[in-house]
Amino acid sequence: MAVNKAENPETARLSRDFGWLAALGVILVLAGLVGLIYTGVATLTSMILFGWLLLIGGVVGLLHAVQARGSNFFWLGVVVAALNIAAGVVVIVRPEAAAAALTMFAALLFLTGGVFRLAGSLVVRGPQFGWTLVQGAFGLLLGILVLASWPSSSKYVIGCFFSLALLFDGLGLMATGFGGRKIVGMVTEQHEAATKPTHLE
């Protein structure tokens, strides 16, 4: 029985960690659902977060470049850091314009990706022909729809993608957390059953 008592704190900690993971997943799912309802707010929020990430990354890169002065990559690091800082400032100051530009870029990616998938599936006709054809048609249609309503589509497209990413990430964390707690419980029960003393008459 002493073995079980020694293992209880470890299994309890593991179960608690999986519980926190599941709780984080619930928060992300709720945030994703709210973002899908208020896509305009989600778009502005995601762009401001993106701008701050660029700004912080640029400052960190600039500090690293200054620490590595005298090396061959000093000026390259300074230029890249300066571009990140400038882009971050622009995105933070003008999130609507940045969202419009990013939406246009995403639509062009969907269009080109859809065209290449369609052409590749028709030329190669491999075992995944049908699935590749559907993916290409979906990407092409999505790109056309986004471009047809641009720039008004920039008010919700980025926010919708951002919210969907939060939603699916949250669902994944929830599945991992609840599944992990269940596995810990099953392993604990099996261990206790295996170590329980048997009384032979």
mmCIF file with all atom_site columns, C-alpha atoms in Angstrom:
data_model
loop_
_atom_site.group_PDB
_atom_site.id
_atom_site.type_symbol
_atom_site.label_atom_id
_atom_site.label_alt_id
_atom_site.label_comp_id
_atom_site.label_asym_id
_atom_site.label_entity_id
_atom_site.label_seq_id
_atom_site.pdbx_PDB_ins_code
_atom_site.Cartn_x
_atom_site.Cartn_y
_atom_site.Cartn_z
_atom_site.occupancy
_atom_site.B_iso_or_equiv
_atom_site.pdbx_formal_charge
_atom_site.auth_seq_id
_atom_site.auth_comp_id
_atom_site.auth_asym_id
_atom_site.auth_atom_id
_atom_site.pdbx_PDB_model_num
ATOM 1   C CA . MET A 1 1   ? 0.000   0.000   0.000   1.00 0.00 ? 1   MET A CA 1
ATOM 2   C CA . ALA A 1 2   ? 2.955   2.349   0.529   1.00 0.00 ? 2   ALA A CA 1
ATOM 3   C CA . VAL A 1 3   ? 3.650   2.232   -3.212  1.00 0.00 ? 3   VAL A CA 1
ATOM 4   C CA . ASN A 1 4   ? 0.154   3.503   -3.991  1.00 0.00 ? 4   ASN A CA 1
ATOM 5   C CA . LYS A 1 5   ? 0.484   6.376   -1.517  1.00 0.00 ? 5   LYS A CA 1
ATOM 6   C CA . ALA A 1 6   ? 3.806   7.396   -3.088  1.00 0.00 ? 6   ALA A CA 1
ATOM 7   C CA . GLU A 1 7   ? 2.286   7.410   -6.535  1.00 0.00 ? 7   GLU A CA 1
ATOM 8   C CA . ASN A 1 8   ? -0.902  9.302   -5.649  1.00 0.00 ? 8   ASN A CA 1
ATOM 9   C CA . PRO A 1 9   ? 0.657   12.819  -5.715  1.00 0.00 ? 9   PRO A CA 1
ATOM 10  C CA . GLU A 1 10  ? 2.183   12.172  -9.149  1.00 0.00 ? 10  GLU A CA 1
ATOM 11  C CA . THR A 1 11  ? -1.038  10.878  -10.684 1.00 0.00 ? 11  THR A CA 1
ATOM 12  C CA . ALA A 1 12  ? -2.976  13.708  -9.042  1.00 0.00 ? 12  ALA A CA 1
ATOM 13  C CA . ARG A 1 13  ? -0.574  16.286  -10.518 1.00 0.00 ? 13  ARG A CA 1
ATOM 14  C CA . LEU A 1 14  ? -0.833  14.676  -13.967 1.00 0.00 ? 14  LEU A CA 1
ATOM 15  C CA . SER A 1 15  ? -4.612  14.621  -13.780 1.00 0.00 ? 15  SER A CA 1
ATOM 16  C CA . ARG A 1 16  ? -4.626  18.267  -12.655 1.00 0.00 ? 16  ARG A CA 1
ATOM 17  C CA . ASP A 1 17  ? -2.382  19.270  -15.571 1.00 0.00 ? 17  ASP A CA 1
ATOM 18  C CA . PHE A 1 18  ? -4.743  17.584  -18.027 1.00 0.00 ? 18  PHE A CA 1
ATOM 19  C CA . GLY A 1 19  ? -7.611  19.383  -16.305 1.00 0.00 ? 19  GLY A CA 1
ATOM 20  C CA . TRP A 1 20  ? -5.940  22.763  -16.870 1.00 0.00 ? 20  TRP A CA 1
ATOM 21  C CA . LEU A 1 21  ? -5.388  21.786  -20.498 1.00 0.00 ? 21  LEU A CA 1
ATOM 22  C CA . ALA A 1 22  ? -9.070  20.983  -20.894 1.00 0.00 ? 22  ALA A CA 1
ATOM 23  C CA . ALA A 1 23  ? -10.009 24.272  -19.191 1.00 0.00 ? 23  ALA A CA 1
ATOM 24  C CA . LEU A 1 24  ? -7.788  26.199  -21.611 1.00 0.00 ? 24  LEU A CA 1
ATOM 25  C CA . GLY A 1 25  ? -9.495  24.359  -24.458 1.00 0.00 ? 25  GLY A CA 1
ATOM 26  C CA . VAL A 1 26  ? -12.911 25.434  -23.165 1.00 0.00 ? 26  VAL A CA 1
ATOM 27  C CA . ILE A 1 27  ? -11.749 29.072  -23.008 1.00 0.00 ? 27  ILE A CA 1
ATOM 28  C CA . LEU A 1 28  ? -10.438 28.913  -26.580 1.00 0.00 ? 28  LEU A CA 1
ATOM 29  C CA . VAL A 1 29  ? -13.672 27.324  -27.818 1.00 0.00 ? 29  VAL A CA 1
ATOM 30  C CA . LEU A 1 30  ? -15.736 30.054  -26.149 1.00 0.00 ? 30  LEU A CA 1
ATOM 31  C CA . ALA A 1 31  ? -13.441 32.733  -27.607 1.00 0.00 ? 31  ALA A CA 1
ATOM 32  C CA . GLY A 1 32  ? -13.775 31.150  -31.058 1.00 0.00 ? 32  GLY A CA 1
ATOM 33  C CA . LEU A 1 33  ? -17.576 31.066  -30.822 1.00 0.00 ? 33  LEU A CA 1
ATOM 34  C CA . VAL A 1 34  ? -17.700 34.700  -29.689 1.00 0.00 ? 34  VAL A CA 1
ATOM 35  C CA . GLY A 1 35  ? -15.350 35.616  -32.539 1.00 0.00 ? 35  GLY A CA 1
ATOM 36  C CA . LEU A 1 36  ? -17.599 33.895  -35.083 1.00 0.00 ? 36  LEU A CA 1
ATOM 37  C CA . ILE A 1 37  ? -20.523 35.956  -33.810 1.00 0.00 ? 37  ILE A CA 1
ATOM 38  C CA . TYR A 1 38  ? -18.608 39.248  -33.740 1.00 0.00 ? 38  TYR A CA 1
ATOM 39  C CA . THR A 1 39  ? -16.325 38.755  -36.745 1.00 0.00 ? 39  THR A CA 1
ATOM 40  C CA . GLY A 1 40  ? -15.628 42.463  -37.139 1.00 0.00 ? 40  GLY A CA 1
ATOM 41  C CA . VAL A 1 41  ? -14.261 42.761  -33.620 1.00 0.00 ? 41  VAL A CA 1
ATOM 42  C CA . ALA A 1 42  ? -12.330 39.511  -34.081 1.00 0.00 ? 42  ALA A CA 1
ATOM 43  C CA . THR A 1 43  ? -10.742 40.876  -37.261 1.00 0.00 ? 43  THR A CA 1
ATOM 44  C CA . LEU A 1 44  ? -9.545  44.071  -35.572 1.00 0.00 ? 44  LEU A CA 1
ATOM 45  C CA . THR A 1 45  ? -8.366  42.138  -32.509 1.00 0.00 ? 45  THR A CA 1
ATOM 46  C CA . SER A 1 46  ? -6.402  39.621  -34.573 1.00 0.00 ? 46  SER A CA 1
ATOM 47  C CA . MET A 1 47  ? -4.783  42.371  -36.645 1.00 0.00 ? 47  MET A CA 1
ATOM 48  C CA . ILE A 1 48  ? -3.745  44.347  -33.548 1.00 0.00 ? 48  ILE A CA 1
ATOM 49  C CA . LEU A 1 49  ? -2.307  41.185  -31.988 1.00 0.00 ? 49  LEU A CA 1
ATOM 50  C CA . PHE A 1 50  ? -0.489  40.464  -35.250 1.00 0.00 ? 50  PHE A CA 1
ATOM 51  C CA . GLY A 1 51  ? 0.905   44.004  -35.271 1.00 0.00 ? 51  GLY A CA 1
ATOM 52  C CA . TRP A 1 52  ? 2.179   43.711  -31.715 1.00 0.00 ? 52  TRP A CA 1
ATOM 53  C CA . LEU A 1 53  ? 3.787   40.367  -32.520 1.00 0.00 ? 53  LEU A CA 1
ATOM 54  C CA . LEU A 1 54  ? 5.586   41.955  -35.466 1.00 0.00 ? 54  LEU A CA 1
ATOM 55  C CA . LEU A 1 55  ? 6.659   44.916  -33.335 1.00 0.00 ? 55  LEU A CA 1
ATOM 56  C CA . ILE A 1 56  ? 7.943   42.796  -30.438 1.00 0.00 ? 56  ILE A CA 1
ATOM 57  C CA . GLY A 1 57  ? 9.655   40.391  -32.835 1.00 0.00 ? 57  GLY A CA 1
ATOM 58  C CA . GLY A 1 58  ? 11.337  43.311  -34.565 1.00 0.00 ? 58  GLY A CA 1
ATOM 59  C CA . VAL A 1 59  ? 12.601  44.780  -31.289 1.00 0.00 ? 59  VAL A CA 1
ATOM 60  C CA . VAL A 1 60  ? 13.939  41.393  -30.171 1.00 0.00 ? 60  VAL A CA 1
ATOM 61  C CA . GLY A 1 61  ? 15.593  40.880  -33.561 1.00 0.00 ? 61  GLY A CA 1
ATOM 62  C CA . LEU A 1 62  ? 17.162  44.325  -33.363 1.00 0.00 ? 62  LEU A CA 1
ATOM 63  C CA . LEU A 1 63  ? 18.591  43.566  -29.914 1.00 0.00 ? 63  LEU A CA 1
ATOM 64  C CA . HIS A 1 64  ? 20.035  40.299  -31.198 1.00 0.00 ? 64  HIS A CA 1
ATOM 65  C CA . ALA A 1 65  ? 21.529  42.098  -34.201 1.00 0.00 ? 65  ALA A CA 1
ATOM 66  C CA . VAL A 1 66  ? 23.157  44.694  -31.912 1.00 0.00 ? 66  VAL A CA 1
ATOM 67  C CA . GLN A 1 67  ? 24.600  41.925  -29.746 1.00 0.00 ? 67  GLN A CA 1
ATOM 68  C CA . ALA A 1 68  ? 25.990  40.239  -32.875 1.00 0.00 ? 68  ALA A CA 1
ATOM 69  C CA . ARG A 1 69  ? 27.501  43.412  -34.342 1.00 0.00 ? 69  ARG A CA 1
ATOM 70  C CA . GLY A 1 70  ? 30.704  42.785  -36.184 1.00 0.00 ? 70  GLY A CA 1
ATOM 71  C CA . SER A 1 71  ? 29.399  39.584  -37.762 1.00 0.00 ? 71  SER A CA 1
ATOM 72  C CA . ASN A 1 72  ? 28.510  39.137  -41.427 1.00 0.00 ? 72  ASN A CA 1
ATOM 73  C CA . PHE A 1 73  ? 24.765  39.050  -40.689 1.00 0.00 ? 73  PHE A CA 1
ATOM 74  C CA . PHE A 1 74  ? 24.606  42.259  -38.647 1.00 0.00 ? 74  PHE A CA 1
ATOM 75  C CA . TRP A 1 75  ? 23.144  44.525  -41.326 1.00 0.00 ? 75  TRP A CA 1
ATOM 76  C CA . LEU A 1 76  ? 20.774  41.817  -42.570 1.00 0.00 ? 76  LEU A CA 1
ATOM 77  C CA . GLY A 1 77  ? 19.449  41.400  -39.033 1.00 0.00 ? 77  GLY A CA 1
ATOM 78  C CA . VAL A 1 78  ? 19.050  45.168  -38.655 1.00 0.00 ? 78  VAL A CA 1
ATOM 79  C CA . VAL A 1 79  ? 17.144  45.475  -41.952 1.00 0.00 ? 79  VAL A CA 1
ATOM 80  C CA . VAL A 1 80  ? 14.808  42.555  -41.149 1.00 0.00 ? 80  VAL A CA 1
ATOM 81  C CA . ALA A 1 81  ? 14.179  43.898  -37.640 1.00 0.00 ? 81  ALA A CA 1
ATOM 82  C CA . ALA A 1 82  ? 13.483  47.392  -38.963 1.00 0.00 ? 82  ALA A CA 1
ATOM 83  C CA . LEU A 1 83  ? 11.005  46.013  -41.508 1.00 0.00 ? 83  LEU A CA 1
ATOM 84  C CA . ASN A 1 84  ? 9.223   44.034  -38.789 1.00 0.00 ? 84  ASN A CA 1
ATOM 85  C CA . ILE A 1 85  ? 9.022   47.102  -36.547 1.00 0.00 ? 85  ILE A CA 1
ATOM 86  C CA . ALA A 1 86  ? 7.723   49.284  -39.381 1.00 0.00 ? 86  ALA A CA 1
ATOM 87  C CA . ALA A 1 87  ? 5.150   46.670  -40.420 1.00 0.00 ? 87  ALA A CA 1
ATOM 88  C CA . GLY A 1 88  ? 4.036   46.227  -36.803 1.00 0.00 ? 88  GLY A CA 1
ATOM 89  C CA . VAL A 1 89  ? 3.530   49.976  -36.356 1.00 0.00 ? 89  VAL A CA 1
ATOM 90  C CA . VAL A 1 90  ? 1.538   50.218  -39.601 1.00 0.00 ? 90  VAL A CA 1
ATOM 91  C CA . VAL A 1 91  ? -0.688  47.273  -38.670 1.00 0.00 ? 91  VAL A CA 1
ATOM 92  C CA . ILE A 1 92  ? -1.342  48.673  -35.164 1.00 0.00 ? 92  ILE A CA 1
ATOM 93  C CA . VAL A 1 93  ? -2.087  52.189  -36.445 1.00 0.00 ? 93  VAL A CA 1
ATOM 94  C CA . ARG A 1 94  ? -4.136  51.105  -39.490 1.00 0.00 ? 94  ARG A CA 1
ATOM 95  C CA . PRO A 1 95  ? -5.649  47.678  -38.684 1.00 0.00 ? 95  PRO A CA 1
ATOM 96  C CA . GLU A 1 96  ? -8.489  48.096  -41.199 1.00 0.00 ? 96  GLU A CA 1
ATOM 97  C CA . ALA A 1 97  ? -6.118  48.762  -44.102 1.00 0.00 ? 97  ALA A CA 1
ATOM 98  C CA . ALA A 1 98  ? -3.873  45.911  -42.987 1.00 0.00 ? 98  ALA A CA 1
ATOM 99  C CA . ALA A 1 99  ? -6.882  43.573  -42.829 1.00 0.00 ? 99  ALA A CA 1
ATOM 100 C CA . ALA A 1 100 ? -7.916  44.602  -46.354 1.00 0.00 ? 100 ALA A CA 1
ATOM 101 C CA . ALA A 1 101 ? -4.419  43.921  -47.705 1.00 0.00 ? 101 ALA A CA 1
ATOM 102 C CA . LEU A 1 102 ? -4.172  40.594  -45.875 1.00 0.00 ? 102 LEU A CA 1
ATOM 103 C CA . THR A 1 103 ? -7.616  39.575  -47.124 1.00 0.00 ? 103 THR A CA 1
ATOM 104 C CA . MET A 1 104 ? -6.580  40.308  -50.706 1.00 0.00 ? 104 MET A CA 1
ATOM 105 C CA . PHE A 1 105 ? -3.418  38.257  -50.219 1.00 0.00 ? 105 PHE A CA 1
ATOM 106 C CA . ALA A 1 106 ? -5.406  35.360  -48.732 1.00 0.00 ? 106 ALA A CA 1
ATOM 107 C CA . ALA A 1 107 ? -7.884  35.450  -51.606 1.00 0.00 ? 107 ALA A CA 1
ATOM 108 C CA . LEU A 1 108 ? -5.057  35.330  -54.158 1.00 0.00 ? 108 LEU A CA 1
ATOM 109 C CA . LEU A 1 109 ? -3.537  32.387  -52.290 1.00 0.00 ? 109 LEU A CA 1
ATOM 110 C CA . PHE A 1 110 ? -6.880  30.559  -52.401 1.00 0.00 ? 110 PHE A CA 1
ATOM 111 C CA . LEU A 1 111 ? -7.203  31.271  -56.125 1.00 0.00 ? 111 LEU A CA 1
ATOM 112 C CA . THR A 1 112 ? -3.711  30.163  -57.101 1.00 0.00 ? 112 THR A CA 1
ATOM 113 C CA . GLY A 1 113 ? -3.835  27.150  -54.787 1.00 0.00 ? 113 GLY A CA 1
ATOM 114 C CA . GLY A 1 114 ? -7.202  26.110  -56.175 1.00 0.00 ? 114 GLY A CA 1
ATOM 115 C CA . VAL A 1 115 ? -6.058  26.469  -59.788 1.00 0.00 ? 115 VAL A CA 1
ATOM 116 C CA . PHE A 1 116 ? -2.881  24.448  -59.182 1.00 0.00 ? 116 PHE A CA 1
ATOM 117 C CA . ARG A 1 117 ? -4.787  21.708  -57.334 1.00 0.00 ? 117 ARG A CA 1
ATOM 118 C CA . LEU A 1 118 ? -7.381  21.492  -60.095 1.00 0.00 ? 118 LEU A CA 1
ATOM 119 C CA . ALA A 1 119 ? -4.730  21.373  -62.829 1.00 0.00 ? 119 ALA A CA 1
ATOM 120 C CA . GLY A 1 120 ? -2.609  18.891  -60.906 1.00 0.00 ? 120 GLY A CA 1
ATOM 121 C CA . SER A 1 121 ? -5.521  16.552  -60.218 1.00 0.00 ? 121 SER A CA 1
ATOM 122 C CA . LEU A 1 122 ? -6.634  16.595  -63.859 1.00 0.00 ? 122 LEU A CA 1
ATOM 123 C CA . VAL A 1 123 ? -3.106  15.989  -65.170 1.00 0.00 ? 123 VAL A CA 1
ATOM 124 C CA . VAL A 1 124 ? -1.873  13.403  -62.660 1.00 0.00 ? 124 VAL A CA 1
ATOM 125 C CA . ARG A 1 125 ? -5.171  11.611  -61.849 1.00 0.00 ? 125 ARG A CA 1
ATOM 126 C CA . GLY A 1 126 ? -3.625  9.822   -58.890 1.00 0.00 ? 126 GLY A CA 1
ATOM 127 C CA . PRO A 1 127 ? -5.345  7.804   -56.155 1.00 0.00 ? 127 PRO A CA 1
ATOM 128 C CA . GLN A 1 128 ? -6.438  11.043  -54.413 1.00 0.00 ? 128 GLN A CA 1
ATOM 129 C CA . PHE A 1 129 ? -7.916  12.468  -57.609 1.00 0.00 ? 129 PHE A CA 1
ATOM 130 C CA . GLY A 1 130 ? -11.407 13.114  -56.266 1.00 0.00 ? 130 GLY A CA 1
ATOM 131 C CA . TRP A 1 131 ? -10.276 14.656  -52.976 1.00 0.00 ? 131 TRP A CA 1
ATOM 132 C CA . THR A 1 132 ? -7.699  16.889  -54.681 1.00 0.00 ? 132 THR A CA 1
ATOM 133 C CA . LEU A 1 133 ? -10.311 17.984  -57.216 1.00 0.00 ? 133 LEU A CA 1
ATOM 134 C CA . VAL A 1 134 ? -12.744 18.949  -54.446 1.00 0.00 ? 134 VAL A CA 1
ATOM 135 C CA . GLN A 1 135 ? -10.005 20.834  -52.565 1.00 0.00 ? 135 GLN A CA 1
ATOM 136 C CA . GLY A 1 136 ? -9.038  22.745  -55.688 1.00 0.00 ? 136 GLY A CA 1
ATOM 137 C CA . ALA A 1 137 ? -12.635 23.643  -56.530 1.00 0.00 ? 137 ALA A CA 1
ATOM 138 C CA . PHE A 1 138 ? -13.297 24.763  -52.941 1.00 0.00 ? 138 PHE A CA 1
ATOM 139 C CA . GLY A 1 139 ? -10.165 26.941  -52.837 1.00 0.00 ? 139 GLY A CA 1
ATOM 140 C CA . LEU A 1 140 ? -11.000 28.496  -56.210 1.00 0.00 ? 140 LEU A CA 1
ATOM 141 C CA . LEU A 1 141 ? -14.605 29.199  -55.178 1.00 0.00 ? 141 LEU A CA 1
ATOM 142 C CA . LEU A 1 142 ? -13.538 30.668  -51.834 1.00 0.00 ? 142 LEU A CA 1
ATOM 143 C CA . GLY A 1 143 ? -11.006 32.951  -53.500 1.00 0.00 ? 143 GLY A CA 1
ATOM 144 C CA . ILE A 1 144 ? -13.592 34.176  -56.014 1.00 0.00 ? 144 ILE A CA 1
ATOM 145 C CA . LEU A 1 145 ? -16.167 34.837  -53.284 1.00 0.00 ? 145 LEU A CA 1
ATOM 146 C CA . VAL A 1 146 ? -13.693 36.802  -51.155 1.00 0.00 ? 146 VAL A CA 1
ATOM 147 C CA . LEU A 1 147 ? -12.467 38.863  -54.111 1.00 0.00 ? 147 LEU A CA 1
ATOM 148 C CA . ALA A 1 148 ? -16.007 39.511  -55.380 1.00 0.00 ? 148 ALA A CA 1
ATOM 149 C CA . SER A 1 149 ? -16.971 41.241  -52.120 1.00 0.00 ? 149 SER A CA 1
ATOM 150 C CA . TRP A 1 150 ? -13.590 42.871  -51.409 1.00 0.00 ? 150 TRP A CA 1
ATOM 151 C CA . PRO A 1 151 ? -12.878 45.237  -49.615 1.00 0.00 ? 151 PRO A CA 1
ATOM 152 C CA . SER A 1 152 ? -16.039 44.741  -47.513 1.00 0.00 ? 152 SER A CA 1
ATOM 153 C CA . SER A 1 153 ? -15.056 41.077  -47.063 1.00 0.00 ? 153 SER A CA 1
ATOM 154 C CA . SER A 1 154 ? -11.937 42.199  -45.182 1.00 0.00 ? 154 SER A CA 1
ATOM 155 C CA . LYS A 1 155 ? -14.160 43.145  -42.228 1.00 0.00 ? 155 LYS A CA 1
ATOM 156 C CA . TYR A 1 156 ? -15.009 39.513  -41.463 1.00 0.00 ? 156 TYR A CA 1
ATOM 157 C CA . VAL A 1 157 ? -12.711 37.118  -43.378 1.00 0.00 ? 157 VAL A CA 1
ATOM 158 C CA . ILE A 1 158 ? -9.639  37.443  -41.126 1.00 0.00 ? 158 ILE A CA 1
ATOM 159 C CA . GLY A 1 159 ? -11.771 37.386  -37.990 1.00 0.00 ? 159 GLY A CA 1
ATOM 160 C CA . CYS A 1 160 ? -13.614 34.311  -39.206 1.00 0.00 ? 160 CYS A CA 1
ATOM 161 C CA . PHE A 1 161 ? -10.369 32.437  -39.916 1.00 0.00 ? 161 PHE A CA 1
ATOM 162 C CA . PHE A 1 162 ? -8.903  33.549  -36.581 1.00 0.00 ? 162 PHE A CA 1
ATOM 163 C CA . SER A 1 163 ? -12.021 32.429  -34.693 1.00 0.00 ? 163 SER A CA 1
ATOM 164 C CA . LEU A 1 164 ? -12.117 29.074  -36.483 1.00 0.00 ? 164 LEU A CA 1
ATOM 165 C CA . ALA A 1 165 ? -8.467  28.509  -35.585 1.00 0.00 ? 165 ALA A CA 1
ATOM 166 C CA . LEU A 1 166 ? -9.256  29.252  -31.919 1.00 0.00 ? 166 LEU A CA 1
ATOM 167 C CA . LEU A 1 167 ? -12.276 26.957  -32.057 1.00 0.00 ? 167 LEU A CA 1
ATOM 168 C CA . PHE A 1 168 ? -10.453 23.963  -33.533 1.00 0.00 ? 168 PHE A CA 1
ATOM 169 C CA . ASP A 1 169 ? -7.401  24.470  -31.302 1.00 0.00 ? 169 ASP A CA 1
ATOM 170 C CA . GLY A 1 170 ? -9.699  24.601  -28.298 1.00 0.00 ? 170 GLY A CA 1
ATOM 171 C CA . LEU A 1 171 ? -11.502 21.423  -29.339 1.00 0.00 ? 171 LEU A CA 1
ATOM 172 C CA . GLY A 1 172 ? -8.131  19.697  -29.722 1.00 0.00 ? 172 GLY A CA 1
ATOM 173 C CA . LEU A 1 173 ? -7.004  20.817  -26.265 1.00 0.00 ? 173 LEU A CA 1
ATOM 174 C CA . MET A 1 174 ? -10.314 19.708  -24.752 1.00 0.00 ? 174 MET A CA 1
ATOM 175 C CA . ALA A 1 175 ? -10.010 16.277  -26.346 1.00 0.00 ? 175 ALA A CA 1
ATOM 176 C CA . THR A 1 176 ? -6.417  15.967  -25.121 1.00 0.00 ? 176 THR A CA 1
ATOM 177 C CA . GLY A 1 177 ? -7.258  17.141  -21.612 1.00 0.00 ? 177 GLY A CA 1
ATOM 178 C CA . PHE A 1 178 ? -10.354 15.009  -21.045 1.00 0.00 ? 178 PHE A CA 1
ATOM 179 C CA . GLY A 1 179 ? -8.778  12.024  -22.780 1.00 0.00 ? 179 GLY A CA 1
ATOM 180 C CA . GLY A 1 180 ? -5.623  12.377  -20.703 1.00 0.00 ? 180 GLY A CA 1
ATOM 181 C CA . ARG A 1 181 ? -7.591  12.522  -17.439 1.00 0.00 ? 181 ARG A CA 1
ATOM 182 C CA . LYS A 1 182 ? -9.518  9.429   -18.483 1.00 0.00 ? 182 LYS A CA 1
ATOM 183 C CA . ILE A 1 183 ? -6.327  7.523   -19.320 1.00 0.00 ? 183 ILE A CA 1
ATOM 184 C CA . VAL A 1 184 ? -4.712  8.551   -16.011 1.00 0.00 ? 184 VAL A CA 1
ATOM 185 C CA . GLY A 1 185 ? -7.779  7.309   -14.153 1.00 0.00 ? 185 GLY A CA 1
ATOM 186 C CA . MET A 1 186 ? -7.781  3.979   -16.017 1.00 0.00 ? 186 MET A CA 1
ATOM 187 C CA . VAL A 1 187 ? -4.055  3.439   -15.406 1.00 0.00 ? 187 VAL A CA 1
ATOM 188 C CA . THR A 1 188 ? -4.464  4.301   -11.713 1.00 0.00 ? 188 THR A CA 1
ATOM 189 C CA . GLU A 1 189 ? -7.352  1.857   -11.336 1.00 0.00 ? 189 GLU A CA 1
ATOM 190 C CA . GLN A 1 190 ? -5.409  -0.911  -13.080 1.00 0.00 ? 190 GLN A CA 1
ATOM 191 C CA . HIS A 1 191 ? -2.347  -0.244  -10.918 1.00 0.00 ? 191 HIS A CA 1
ATOM 192 C CA . GLU A 1 192 ? -4.392  -0.313  -7.721  1.00 0.00 ? 192 GLU A CA 1
ATOM 193 C CA . ALA A 1 193 ? -6.083  -3.536  -8.787  1.00 0.00 ? 193 ALA A CA 1
ATOM 194 C CA . ALA A 1 194 ? -2.717  -5.125  -9.630  1.00 0.00 ? 194 ALA A CA 1
ATOM 195 C CA . THR A 1 195 ? -1.083  -4.114  -6.339  1.00 0.00 ? 195 THR A CA 1
ATOM 196 C CA . LYS A 1 196 ? -4.072  -4.949  -4.111  1.00 0.00 ? 196 LYS A CA 1
ATOM 197 C CA . PRO A 1 197 ? -3.123  -7.857  -1.814  1.00 0.00 ? 197 PRO A CA 1
ATOM 198 C CA . THR A 1 198 ? -5.033  -11.084 -2.385  1.00 0.00 ? 198 THR A CA 1
ATOM 199 C CA . HIS A 1 199 ? -6.223  -13.156 0.614   1.00 0.00 ? 199 HIS A CA 1
ATOM 200 C CA . LEU A 1 200 ? -5.900  -16.869 0.057   1.00 0.00 ? 200 LEU A CA 1
ATOM 201 C CA . GLU A 1 201 ? -7.883  -19.149 2.273   1.00 0.00 ? 201 GLU A CA 1
#
